Short mmCIF file of C-alpha atoms in Angstrom, two decimals:
data_model
loop_
_atom_site.label_atom_id
_atom_site.label_comp_id
_atom_site.label_asym_id
_atom_site.label_seq_id
_atom_site.Cartn_x
_atom_site.Cartn_y
_atom_site.Cartn_z
CA UNK A 1428 0.00 0.00 0.00
CA UNK A 1429 1.31 3.49 -0.82
CA UNK A 1430 2.37 5.47 2.23
CA UNK A 1431 -0.05 8.18 3.38
CA UNK A 1432 1.71 11.44 2.47
CA UNK A 1433 1.08 14.65 4.40
CA UNK A 1434 2.45 18.11 3.56
CA UNK A 1435 2.71 20.33 6.64
CA UNK A 1436 3.03 23.98 5.56
CA UNK A 1437 2.28 26.31 8.45
CA UNK A 1438 2.43 30.08 8.37
CA UNK A 1439 3.73 31.89 11.45
CA UNK A 1440 1.81 32.36 14.69
CA UNK A 1441 2.64 36.04 15.19
CA UNK A 1442 4.36 36.78 18.47
CA UNK A 1443 4.57 33.10 19.33
CA UNK A 1444 5.93 30.72 16.67
CA UNK A 1445 7.81 31.19 13.44
CA UNK A 1446 6.69 29.35 10.32
CA UNK A 1447 9.54 26.89 10.75
CA UNK A 1448 8.70 26.24 14.42
CA UNK A 1449 4.96 25.85 13.82
CA UNK A 1450 5.56 23.47 10.92
CA UNK A 1451 7.94 21.34 12.96
CA UNK A 1452 5.54 21.13 15.93
CA UNK A 1453 2.59 20.08 13.75
CA UNK A 1454 4.73 17.54 11.89
CA UNK A 1455 6.02 16.02 15.13
CA UNK A 1456 2.52 15.72 16.54
CA UNK A 1457 1.16 14.14 13.37
CA UNK A 1458 3.99 11.60 13.23
CA UNK A 1459 3.24 10.53 16.79
CA UNK A 1460 -0.43 10.02 16.00
CA UNK A 1461 0.10 8.37 12.60
CA UNK A 1462 3.58 6.79 12.61
CA UNK A 1463 3.07 5.09 9.22
CA UNK A 1464 2.52 8.43 7.46
CA UNK A 1465 5.18 10.16 5.37
CA UNK A 1466 5.24 13.73 6.67
CA UNK A 1467 6.94 16.45 4.60
CA UNK A 1468 7.79 19.70 6.38
CA UNK A 1469 7.39 22.76 4.17
CA UNK A 1470 7.36 25.99 6.24
CA UNK A 1471 5.40 28.72 4.51
CA UNK A 1472 5.26 32.51 4.43
CA UNK A 1473 3.52 35.09 2.30
CA UNK A 1474 5.63 38.23 2.40
CA UNK A 1475 4.89 38.91 6.07
CA UNK A 1476 6.62 37.76 9.25
CA UNK A 1477 9.38 35.13 8.83
CA UNK A 1478 9.51 35.37 5.03
CA UNK A 1479 13.27 35.88 5.17
CA UNK A 1480 13.85 32.90 7.47
CA UNK A 1481 11.77 30.58 5.27
CA UNK A 1482 13.63 31.68 2.14
CA UNK A 1483 16.87 31.32 4.07
CA UNK A 1484 16.04 27.68 4.66
CA UNK A 1485 15.09 27.15 1.01
CA UNK A 1486 18.00 29.01 -0.58
CA UNK A 1487 20.58 28.27 2.14
CA UNK A 1488 21.37 31.95 2.55
CA UNK A 1489 22.49 33.50 5.86
CA UNK A 1490 20.52 36.10 7.80
CA UNK A 1491 22.35 39.35 8.59
CA UNK A 1492 21.15 41.90 11.13
CA UNK A 1493 21.36 45.64 10.58
CA UNK A 1494 20.42 48.61 12.78
CA UNK A 1495 17.74 50.68 11.08
CA UNK A 1496 14.97 53.10 11.98
CA UNK A 1497 12.04 51.33 13.62
CA UNK A 1498 8.33 52.08 13.15
CA UNK A 1499 8.34 54.96 15.67
CA UNK A 1500 11.82 56.29 15.06
CA UNK A 1501 13.76 54.21 17.57
CA UNK A 1502 16.53 51.96 16.19
CA UNK A 1503 15.75 48.27 15.73
CA UNK A 1504 17.77 45.26 14.60
CA UNK A 1505 16.29 44.03 11.31
CA UNK A 1506 17.22 40.83 9.54
CA UNK A 1507 17.94 40.52 5.84
CA UNK A 1508 18.68 37.30 3.97
CA UNK A 1509 21.60 37.29 1.53
CA UNK A 1510 21.80 34.65 -1.21
CA UNK A 1511 23.58 34.01 -4.51
CA UNK A 1512 26.84 35.38 -3.17
CA UNK A 1513 25.20 38.70 -2.31
CA UNK A 1514 23.37 39.13 -5.62
CA UNK A 1515 19.96 38.53 -4.00
CA UNK A 1516 18.84 40.25 -0.80
CA UNK A 1517 15.53 39.51 0.89
CA UNK A 1518 14.14 42.26 3.09
CA UNK A 1519 11.39 41.53 5.56
CA UNK A 1520 9.52 44.77 6.26
CA UNK A 1521 7.99 43.27 9.39
CA UNK A 1522 11.44 43.04 10.98
CA UNK A 1523 12.08 46.76 10.41
CA UNK A 1524 8.64 48.28 10.98
CA UNK A 1525 6.37 45.41 11.95
CA UNK A 1526 3.34 45.25 14.21
CA UNK A 1527 5.09 42.54 16.21
CA UNK A 1528 7.65 45.16 17.33
CA UNK A 1529 4.94 47.15 19.07
CA UNK A 1530 2.69 46.09 22.00
CA UNK A 1531 -1.02 46.22 20.95
CA UNK A 1532 -1.81 49.01 23.39
CA UNK A 1533 0.93 51.27 22.00
CA UNK A 1534 0.22 51.01 18.30
CA UNK A 1535 0.00 54.38 16.57
CA UNK A 1536 -0.36 54.36 12.81
CA UNK A 1537 -0.34 58.16 12.80
CA UNK A 1538 3.40 58.37 13.56
CA UNK A 1539 4.54 54.96 12.28
CA UNK A 1540 6.85 55.08 9.30
CA UNK A 1541 8.45 52.74 6.76
CA UNK A 1542 11.88 54.39 6.91
CA UNK A 1543 13.75 51.24 7.95
CA UNK A 1544 12.66 49.41 4.80
CA UNK A 1545 14.18 52.09 2.58
CA UNK A 1546 17.40 52.02 4.60
CA UNK A 1547 17.65 48.25 4.06
CA UNK A 1548 16.95 48.61 0.34
CA UNK A 1549 19.68 51.24 -0.01
CA UNK A 1550 22.12 49.03 1.92
CA UNK A 1551 21.33 46.10 -0.41
CA UNK A 1552 21.89 48.19 -3.56
CA UNK A 1553 25.15 49.66 -2.26
CA UNK A 1554 26.31 46.16 -1.25
CA UNK A 1555 26.12 44.98 -4.85
CA UNK A 1556 22.75 43.21 -4.97
CA UNK A 1557 21.19 42.89 -8.39
CA UNK A 1558 17.87 41.62 -7.04
CA UNK A 1559 16.11 43.01 -3.96
CA UNK A 1560 13.04 41.16 -2.72
CA UNK A 1561 10.86 43.05 -0.24
CA UNK A 1562 8.19 41.28 1.79
CA UNK A 1563 5.69 43.93 2.85
CA UNK A 1564 3.31 42.09 5.20
CA UNK A 1565 2.83 42.55 8.94
CA UNK A 1566 3.74 46.26 9.05
CA UNK A 1567 2.76 48.89 11.62
CA UNK A 1568 2.45 51.94 9.35
CA UNK A 1569 -0.01 53.41 6.84
CA UNK A 1570 2.26 55.97 5.18
CA UNK A 1571 2.03 54.82 1.56
CA UNK A 1572 5.73 53.95 1.65
CA UNK A 1573 6.82 57.58 1.97
CA UNK A 1574 9.33 56.83 4.74
CA UNK A 1575 10.94 54.07 2.68
CA UNK A 1576 11.34 56.03 -0.53
CA UNK A 1577 12.72 59.07 1.32
CA UNK A 1578 15.36 56.86 2.98
CA UNK A 1579 16.26 55.38 -0.43
CA UNK A 1580 16.84 58.80 -1.99
CA UNK A 1581 13.50 60.02 -3.37
CA UNK A 1582 12.11 63.52 -2.86
CA UNK A 1583 8.63 63.88 -1.36
CA UNK A 1584 7.74 67.55 -0.86
CA UNK A 1585 5.01 69.70 0.58
CA UNK A 1586 3.60 72.85 -1.03
CA UNK A 1587 6.65 74.90 -0.06
CA UNK A 1588 9.14 72.47 -1.56
CA UNK A 1589 10.29 71.11 1.81
CA UNK A 1590 10.54 67.42 2.64
CA UNK A 1591 7.36 66.12 4.26
CA UNK A 1592 7.49 64.71 7.81
CA UNK A 1593 7.41 60.99 8.63
CA UNK A 1594 4.22 58.97 9.03
CA UNK A 1595 0.67 59.96 8.11
CA UNK A 1596 1.42 63.71 8.54
CA UNK A 1597 3.71 63.38 5.52
CA UNK A 1598 0.97 61.60 3.57
CA UNK A 1599 -1.39 64.50 4.33
CA UNK A 1600 1.17 67.14 3.38
CA UNK A 1601 2.61 65.77 0.12
CA UNK A 1602 2.16 67.94 -2.98
CA UNK A 1603 5.02 66.95 -5.30
CA UNK A 1604 7.36 63.97 -5.70
CA UNK A 1605 10.43 63.04 -7.73
CA UNK A 1606 12.70 60.01 -7.97
CA UNK A 1607 15.69 61.95 -6.64
CA UNK A 1608 18.71 59.67 -6.28
CA UNK A 1609 16.85 56.36 -6.70
CA UNK A 1610 17.72 55.85 -10.41
CA UNK A 1611 21.42 56.29 -9.67
CA UNK A 1612 21.50 54.17 -6.51
CA UNK A 1613 19.38 51.35 -7.93
CA UNK A 1614 20.73 51.22 -11.47
CA UNK A 1615 20.62 47.59 -12.65
CA UNK A 1616 18.75 46.43 -9.54
CA UNK A 1617 15.54 44.44 -9.97
CA UNK A 1618 13.05 45.08 -7.15
CA UNK A 1619 10.34 42.52 -6.36
CA UNK A 1620 7.61 43.08 -3.80
CA UNK A 1621 6.02 40.07 -2.08
CA UNK A 1622 2.52 40.91 -0.94
CA UNK A 1623 0.51 39.00 1.64
CA UNK A 1624 -2.82 40.62 0.69
CA UNK A 1625 -4.57 41.67 -2.51
CA UNK A 1626 -6.07 44.96 -1.27
CA UNK A 1627 -5.89 48.08 -3.46
CA UNK A 1628 -4.03 51.28 -2.59
CA UNK A 1629 -7.12 53.24 -1.52
CA UNK A 1630 -10.89 52.89 -1.21
CA UNK A 1631 -13.22 50.82 0.95
CA UNK A 1632 -11.14 47.67 0.49
CA UNK A 1633 -7.85 49.56 0.56
CA UNK A 1634 -5.01 49.66 3.05
CA UNK A 1635 -6.48 52.30 5.36
CA UNK A 1636 -10.06 51.12 5.85
CA UNK A 1637 -9.21 47.42 6.15
CA UNK A 1638 -5.95 47.43 8.12
CA UNK A 1639 -5.75 50.89 9.68
CA UNK A 1640 -7.76 49.98 12.81
CA UNK A 1641 -5.48 47.05 13.76
CA UNK A 1642 -2.50 49.41 13.45
CA UNK A 1643 -3.97 51.87 15.93
CA UNK A 1644 -5.66 54.31 13.55
CA UNK A 1645 -8.85 55.67 15.12
CA UNK A 1646 -12.14 55.27 13.28
CA UNK A 1647 -12.63 59.05 13.10
CA UNK A 1648 -9.47 59.37 11.00
CA UNK A 1649 -10.01 56.53 8.53
CA UNK A 1650 -11.87 58.60 5.94
CA UNK A 1651 -9.39 61.48 6.14
CA UNK A 1652 -6.36 59.22 5.76
CA UNK A 1653 -7.91 57.23 2.92
CA UNK A 1654 -8.65 60.48 1.08
CA UNK A 1655 -4.97 61.41 1.51
CA UNK A 1656 -3.94 57.99 0.14
CA UNK A 1657 -6.22 58.53 -2.85
CA UNK A 1658 -4.70 61.98 -3.47
CA UNK A 1659 -1.18 60.60 -3.10
CA UNK A 1660 -1.94 58.01 -5.78
CA UNK A 1661 -2.98 60.82 -8.13
CA UNK A 1662 0.27 62.70 -7.41
CA UNK A 1663 2.35 59.59 -8.13
CA UNK A 1664 0.54 59.15 -11.43
CA UNK A 1665 1.07 62.81 -12.34
CA UNK A 1666 4.75 63.17 -11.33
CA UNK A 1667 6.08 59.63 -11.92
CA UNK A 1668 3.58 58.37 -14.52
CA UNK A 1669 2.90 55.40 -12.24
CA UNK A 1670 -0.46 55.54 -10.46
CA UNK A 1671 -0.80 52.64 -7.97
CA UNK A 1672 -4.54 53.04 -7.36
CA UNK A 1673 -5.58 50.51 -9.97
CA UNK A 1674 -2.84 47.99 -9.22
CA UNK A 1675 -3.79 44.81 -7.30
CA UNK A 1676 -1.83 44.31 -4.04
CA UNK A 1677 -0.67 47.95 -3.99
CA UNK A 1678 -2.35 48.43 -0.59
CA UNK A 1679 -0.17 45.84 1.14
CA UNK A 1680 1.99 47.12 3.99
CA UNK A 1681 -0.11 50.25 4.48
CA UNK A 1682 0.50 51.24 0.85
CA UNK A 1683 4.22 50.39 1.00
CA UNK A 1684 3.78 47.97 -1.91
CA UNK A 1685 2.24 50.69 -4.07
CA UNK A 1686 4.95 53.18 -3.13
CA UNK A 1687 7.78 50.79 -4.04
CA UNK A 1688 5.99 49.91 -7.27
CA UNK A 1689 5.74 53.59 -8.24
CA UNK A 1690 9.29 54.74 -7.34
CA UNK A 1691 11.33 51.62 -8.18
CA UNK A 1692 9.30 50.15 -11.05
CA UNK A 1693 8.99 47.06 -8.88
CA UNK A 1694 7.13 43.90 -9.77
CA UNK A 1695 4.35 43.02 -7.34
CA UNK A 1696 3.96 39.30 -6.71
CA UNK A 1697 1.69 37.17 -4.60
CA UNK A 1698 4.00 36.35 -1.71
CA UNK A 1699 2.42 33.02 -0.86
CA UNK A 1700 2.62 31.73 -4.42
CA UNK A 1701 6.23 32.90 -4.72
CA UNK A 1702 7.17 30.92 -1.59
CA UNK A 1703 5.18 27.89 -2.76
CA UNK A 1704 7.06 27.82 -6.06
CA UNK A 1705 10.46 28.27 -4.45
CA UNK A 1706 9.81 25.66 -1.75
CA UNK A 1707 8.84 22.94 -4.22
CA UNK A 1708 5.22 22.75 -3.05
CA UNK A 1709 3.94 22.24 -6.59
CA UNK A 1710 6.33 19.31 -7.06
CA UNK A 1711 5.13 17.64 -3.85
CA UNK A 1712 1.37 18.17 -4.13
CA UNK A 1713 0.49 15.73 -6.97
CA UNK A 1714 1.02 12.59 -4.85
CA UNK A 1715 0.06 14.10 -1.47
CA UNK A 1716 -2.96 12.80 0.44
CA UNK A 1717 -3.40 15.72 2.85
CA UNK A 1718 -2.16 19.27 3.42
CA UNK A 1719 -2.09 20.82 6.88
CA UNK A 1720 -1.66 24.58 7.08
CA UNK A 1721 -2.67 27.44 9.34
CA UNK A 1722 -1.54 30.56 11.14
CA UNK A 1723 -2.01 32.49 14.36
CA UNK A 1724 -5.50 33.67 13.48
CA UNK A 1725 -7.79 32.37 10.75
CA UNK A 1726 -10.34 35.03 9.88
CA UNK A 1727 -11.94 36.89 6.97
CA UNK A 1728 -8.55 38.40 6.04
CA UNK A 1729 -7.00 34.97 5.44
CA UNK A 1730 -8.54 34.54 1.93
CA UNK A 1731 -7.13 37.94 0.84
CA UNK A 1732 -3.71 36.53 -0.06
CA UNK A 1733 -2.53 34.85 3.14
CA UNK A 1734 -0.49 31.65 2.84
CA UNK A 1735 -3.10 29.21 4.24
CA UNK A 1736 -5.69 30.21 1.64
CA UNK A 1737 -3.19 30.17 -1.22
CA UNK A 1738 -2.13 26.68 -0.19
CA UNK A 1739 -5.75 25.57 0.02
CA UNK A 1740 -6.49 26.86 -3.47
CA UNK A 1741 -3.49 25.07 -4.95
CA UNK A 1742 -4.28 21.84 -3.11
CA UNK A 1743 -7.95 21.96 -4.11
CA UNK A 1744 -6.91 22.27 -7.74
CA UNK A 1745 -5.06 18.95 -7.31
CA UNK A 1746 -7.92 17.33 -5.40
CA UNK A 1747 -6.00 17.21 -2.12
CA UNK A 1748 -7.94 18.04 1.09
CA UNK A 1749 -6.63 20.80 3.36
CA UNK A 1750 -6.93 21.01 7.14
CA UNK A 1751 -6.45 24.51 8.56
CA UNK A 1752 -5.32 25.02 12.17
CA UNK A 1753 -5.57 28.47 13.70
CA UNK A 1754 -4.43 29.70 17.07
CA UNK A 1755 -7.70 31.63 17.01
CA UNK A 1756 -10.75 31.52 14.75
CA UNK A 1757 -12.94 34.42 13.70
CA UNK A 1758 -16.72 34.36 14.30
CA UNK A 1759 -17.29 34.72 10.56
CA UNK A 1760 -16.31 31.04 10.20
CA UNK A 1761 -19.52 30.10 12.03
CA UNK A 1762 -21.51 31.37 9.05
CA UNK A 1763 -19.28 30.24 6.22
CA UNK A 1764 -15.71 29.59 5.24
CA UNK A 1765 -13.95 29.01 1.94
CA UNK A 1766 -14.92 25.72 0.28
CA UNK A 1767 -11.22 25.07 -0.32
CA UNK A 1768 -10.91 24.22 3.39
CA UNK A 1769 -11.82 20.63 4.23
CA UNK A 1770 -11.98 21.62 7.90
CA UNK A 1771 -10.88 24.44 10.19
CA UNK A 1772 -9.82 23.83 13.78
CA UNK A 1773 -8.45 25.85 16.67
CA UNK A 1774 -5.32 24.86 18.56
CA UNK A 1775 -6.54 26.62 21.71
CA UNK A 1776 -7.52 23.95 24.23
CA UNK A 1777 -9.22 26.06 26.88
CA UNK A 1778 -10.53 29.61 27.41
CA UNK A 1779 -7.50 31.86 27.47
CA UNK A 1780 -6.32 35.38 26.80
CA UNK A 1781 -4.43 36.03 23.60
CA UNK A 1782 -1.21 36.28 25.58
CA UNK A 1783 -1.96 33.01 27.37
CA UNK A 1784 -2.79 31.17 24.15
CA UNK A 1785 0.43 32.42 22.55
CA UNK A 1786 2.45 31.18 25.50
CA UNK A 1787 0.88 27.72 25.30
CA UNK A 1788 1.15 27.31 21.52
CA UNK A 1789 4.34 25.26 21.92
CA UNK A 1790 2.43 22.45 23.64
CA UNK A 1791 -1.10 22.91 22.30
CA UNK A 1792 -0.25 22.87 18.59
CA UNK A 1793 1.48 19.44 18.50
CA UNK A 1794 -1.22 17.98 20.75
CA UNK A 1795 -4.00 19.04 18.36
CA UNK A 1796 -2.02 17.74 15.41
CA UNK A 1797 -1.51 14.39 17.12
CA UNK A 1798 -5.24 14.07 17.81
CA UNK A 1799 -6.04 14.84 14.17
CA UNK A 1800 -3.59 12.16 13.09
CA UNK A 1801 -5.04 9.61 15.47
CA UNK A 1802 -8.56 10.22 14.16
CA UNK A 1803 -7.36 9.93 10.57
CA UNK A 1804 -5.47 6.74 11.33
CA UNK A 1805 -8.50 5.31 13.13
CA UNK A 1806 -10.70 5.82 10.07
CA UNK A 1807 -7.99 4.48 7.75
CA UNK A 1808 -7.75 1.33 9.83
CA UNK A 1809 -11.52 0.89 9.65
CA UNK A 1810 -11.21 0.05 5.96
CA UNK A 1811 -11.61 -3.60 4.85
CA UNK A 1812 -8.80 -5.62 6.39
CA UNK A 1813 -6.93 -8.85 5.80
CA UNK A 1814 -7.05 -11.26 8.72
CA UNK A 1815 -3.93 -12.93 10.09
CA UNK A 1816 -3.78 -15.53 12.89
CA UNK A 1817 -0.64 -15.89 14.99
CA UNK A 1818 0.43 -17.60 18.19
CA UNK A 1819 3.02 -17.02 20.85
CA UNK A 1820 3.85 -17.51 24.49
CA UNK A 1821 5.14 -16.00 27.69
CA UNK A 1822 7.71 -18.33 29.24
CA UNK A 1823 8.24 -17.97 33.01
CA UNK A 1824 11.06 -19.44 35.05
CA UNK A 1825 12.27 -19.14 38.62
CA UNK A 1826 15.41 -17.02 38.82
CA UNK A 1827 17.74 -16.19 41.69
CA UNK A 1828 15.66 -13.14 42.65
CA UNK A 1829 12.23 -14.47 41.80
CA UNK A 1830 10.24 -15.09 38.65
CA UNK A 1831 11.62 -14.08 35.27
CA UNK A 1832 9.89 -13.82 31.86
CA UNK A 1833 11.32 -14.48 28.42
CA UNK A 1834 11.17 -11.57 25.92
CA UNK A 1835 12.68 -10.62 22.61
CA UNK A 1836 13.69 -7.22 21.22
CA UNK A 1837 11.87 -6.89 17.89
CA UNK A 1838 13.15 -5.04 14.83
CA UNK A 1839 11.27 -1.89 15.91
CA UNK A 1840 13.11 -1.77 19.22
CA UNK A 1841 10.19 -2.97 21.37
CA UNK A 1842 10.41 -5.62 24.09
CA UNK A 1843 7.73 -8.29 23.40
CA UNK A 1844 6.93 -11.95 24.00
CA UNK A 1845 7.88 -14.26 21.08
CA UNK A 1846 5.09 -14.85 18.56
CA UNK A 1847 4.58 -15.59 14.86
CA UNK A 1848 2.41 -16.88 12.02
CA UNK A 1849 0.86 -20.31 11.76
CA UNK A 1850 2.22 -22.68 9.15
CA UNK A 1851 -0.39 -24.33 6.84
CA UNK A 1852 -2.37 -26.92 8.83
CA UNK A 1853 -0.56 -26.08 12.08
CA UNK A 1854 -2.45 -26.00 15.40
CA UNK A 1855 -2.26 -22.86 17.58
CA UNK A 1856 -0.43 -24.68 20.41
CA UNK A 1857 2.16 -26.15 18.04
CA UNK A 1858 2.73 -22.77 16.37
CA UNK A 1859 3.23 -21.06 19.73
CA UNK A 1860 5.85 -23.60 20.86
CA UNK A 1861 7.62 -23.44 17.51
CA UNK A 1862 7.76 -19.63 17.47
CA UNK A 1863 9.18 -19.50 21.00
CA UNK A 1864 11.87 -21.95 19.99
CA UNK A 1865 12.70 -20.22 16.68
CA UNK A 1866 12.81 -16.68 18.07
CA UNK A 1867 14.56 -17.40 21.37
CA UNK A 1868 16.18 -20.83 21.26
CA UNK A 1869 14.21 -21.86 24.37
CA UNK A 1870 12.10 -25.01 24.59
CA UNK A 1871 8.78 -24.47 26.32
CA UNK A 1872 5.80 -26.41 27.66
CA UNK A 1873 2.29 -24.94 27.67
CA UNK A 1874 0.76 -24.61 31.13
CA UNK A 1875 -2.17 -22.28 30.46
CA UNK A 1876 -4.20 -20.13 28.07
CA UNK A 1877 -3.62 -16.35 28.18
CA UNK A 1878 -6.25 -15.42 25.59
CA UNK A 1879 -6.14 -13.51 22.32
CA UNK A 1880 -4.83 -10.04 21.54
CA UNK A 1881 -6.23 -8.26 18.47
CA UNK A 1882 -4.72 -5.20 16.82
CA UNK A 1883 -4.62 -3.50 13.43
CA UNK A 1884 -1.77 -2.00 11.45
CA UNK A 1885 -0.85 -1.13 7.87
CA UNK A 1886 0.71 -3.74 5.64
CA UNK A 1887 1.96 -3.53 2.07
CA UNK A 1888 -1.51 -4.13 0.61
CA UNK A 1889 -3.68 -2.31 3.16
CA UNK A 1890 -4.86 -2.61 6.75
CA UNK A 1891 -4.26 -5.92 8.51
CA UNK A 1892 -6.04 -7.25 11.58
CA UNK A 1893 -3.80 -9.60 13.49
CA UNK A 1894 -5.15 -11.98 16.15
CA UNK A 1895 -2.48 -13.48 18.38
CA UNK A 1896 -3.26 -16.38 20.70
CA UNK A 1897 -0.86 -16.40 23.66
CA UNK A 1898 -0.09 -19.27 26.01
CA UNK A 1899 1.57 -19.41 29.39
CA UNK A 1900 4.66 -21.64 29.26
CA UNK A 1901 7.42 -22.97 31.45
CA UNK A 1902 11.02 -23.47 30.34
CA UNK A 1903 12.06 -27.05 29.51
CA UNK A 1904 15.53 -26.43 28.07
CA UNK A 1905 17.51 -24.59 25.44
CA UNK A 1906 19.72 -21.50 25.52
CA UNK A 1907 18.76 -17.92 24.50
CA UNK A 1908 19.67 -17.31 20.84
CA UNK A 1909 18.05 -14.46 18.78
CA UNK A 1910 16.46 -15.45 15.46
CA UNK A 1911 18.51 -13.89 12.68
CA UNK A 1912 16.60 -11.22 10.78
CA UNK A 1913 13.63 -11.28 13.15
CA UNK A 1914 14.77 -10.56 16.71
CA UNK A 1915 17.59 -8.30 17.83
CA UNK A 1916 18.02 -9.80 21.28
CA UNK A 1917 16.64 -12.35 23.76
CA UNK A 1918 16.39 -11.56 27.47
CA UNK A 1919 15.01 -12.76 30.79
CA UNK A 1920 13.37 -9.92 32.73
CA UNK A 1921 12.39 -10.07 36.40
CA UNK A 1922 8.75 -9.52 37.30
CA UNK A 1923 9.69 -6.41 39.29
CA UNK A 1924 10.94 -4.79 36.05
CA UNK A 1925 8.17 -5.99 33.75
CA UNK A 1926 6.01 -2.90 34.23
CA UNK A 1927 8.83 -0.63 33.02
CA UNK A 1928 9.83 -2.27 29.75
CA UNK A 1929 9.44 -0.42 26.44
CA UNK A 1930 6.66 -2.43 24.85
CA UNK A 1931 3.37 -1.95 23.02
CA UNK A 1932 0.39 -0.80 25.09
CA UNK A 1933 -1.60 -4.00 24.57
CA UNK A 1934 1.25 -6.14 25.95
CA UNK A 1935 1.20 -4.81 29.51
CA UNK A 1936 -2.21 -6.34 30.42
CA UNK A 1937 -1.05 -9.63 28.89
CA UNK A 1938 2.11 -9.63 31.04
CA UNK A 1939 0.11 -8.94 34.20
CA UNK A 1940 -2.31 -11.72 33.28
CA UNK A 1941 0.58 -14.18 32.80
CA UNK A 1942 2.03 -13.37 36.22
CA UNK A 1943 -1.35 -13.73 37.89
CA UNK A 1944 -2.11 -17.01 36.11
CA UNK A 1945 1.32 -18.41 36.97
CA UNK A 1946 0.49 -17.92 40.65
CA UNK A 1947 -2.58 -20.12 40.46
#
């Protein structure tokens, strides 16, 4: 039977787990619950948090840390990924001006700026990069990218010809723009923007109305700031002949995507699809049986370009079901959710604050994944099965310190009583005695019936139900010798140690029953 193949491709759990960490935890949990499955780890990002680290893993490029201007003017340490001998630089805007750098209660989109992104872009160009990739998701500002382009050498002026201030005040004051030193500094440099959302530059579905509130922009200011974003788009079209207002994804990063597109002639790309292509997702999906994805919160924004939805769309096109795990779920999922999702589940096990749930994600996420795997394995094992009948025995002898039982170490590293298949026409008792002799070298004599153990597992041609009849035996002779190719070792274990051996769960009751029956 072909191995059940699972692709685990988690996005980050913001403030708690990186994409790589979340993917590893889910994969480990699933492997515990479904050990026969072939689990492929494929950490995912979409242009937001941890995009650089995921690409670093894919392209084997190091992460470098630089001091740049943070979202509110204070210096921060931002990571960039350098690949191709320095020819490609990946900039993660979230590391320079991200929401994760600011506690929720202190978010202030009014003063937040994208300056650090422009500083990183200028560093990359001056360092000799010929390709600069900018992930624009997870940012704290709504400045249309003005801070970034100013730092990279552009001129953004008010009505008096002076440079506009940082943040939204600059967006409100801008009257004229020019490329300034950007053409000289970025000559021969290709700029690619990875967007995590598809929102436009301005309007009801634009950067300000949709994402402004989560960045700390008060509801009374939304209309005013969106009007300024609309006006800024007109100015860019007039002065640079590149108007971002009609460009999909230009609203990503509080308009940063549209600003980079206008000043640098950048190419805007769907961040999730870019990562999927680079990671090899499209090579792995044709023979996959299941995809597991998710992120910190699954809500109505997820289908707007986030990695979990992009993965679900691609998997659905190949007929592969997708399970989505979120640290939190939005109420909108109670009414409907995208048909590309086979199921959506939360990894939060009990009522908890956001901070509490984030702290527990390390243990909750693999637990939920393990339970999902166990349910899936249970249903898989309920398929039509092939029956096998086996026999074996527990041999007990009197040792120097009390009773001892005969066990073998099987090829999976478990300590078990000897057992095996019946030969054609062979009786259960005869098969049990033969298997004990073949696997251990010990001659036994049956003294009692220990009953039948039944369990299911996956064989080469599908599920198998094995029924094993065990007998209580006493030693009559022979010396312990492992059966070549079947058992790794043969051992006598005292009854005081029997409860602590590494064996299968269904063997412990059998061992207790043998000891009790031997006393009779």
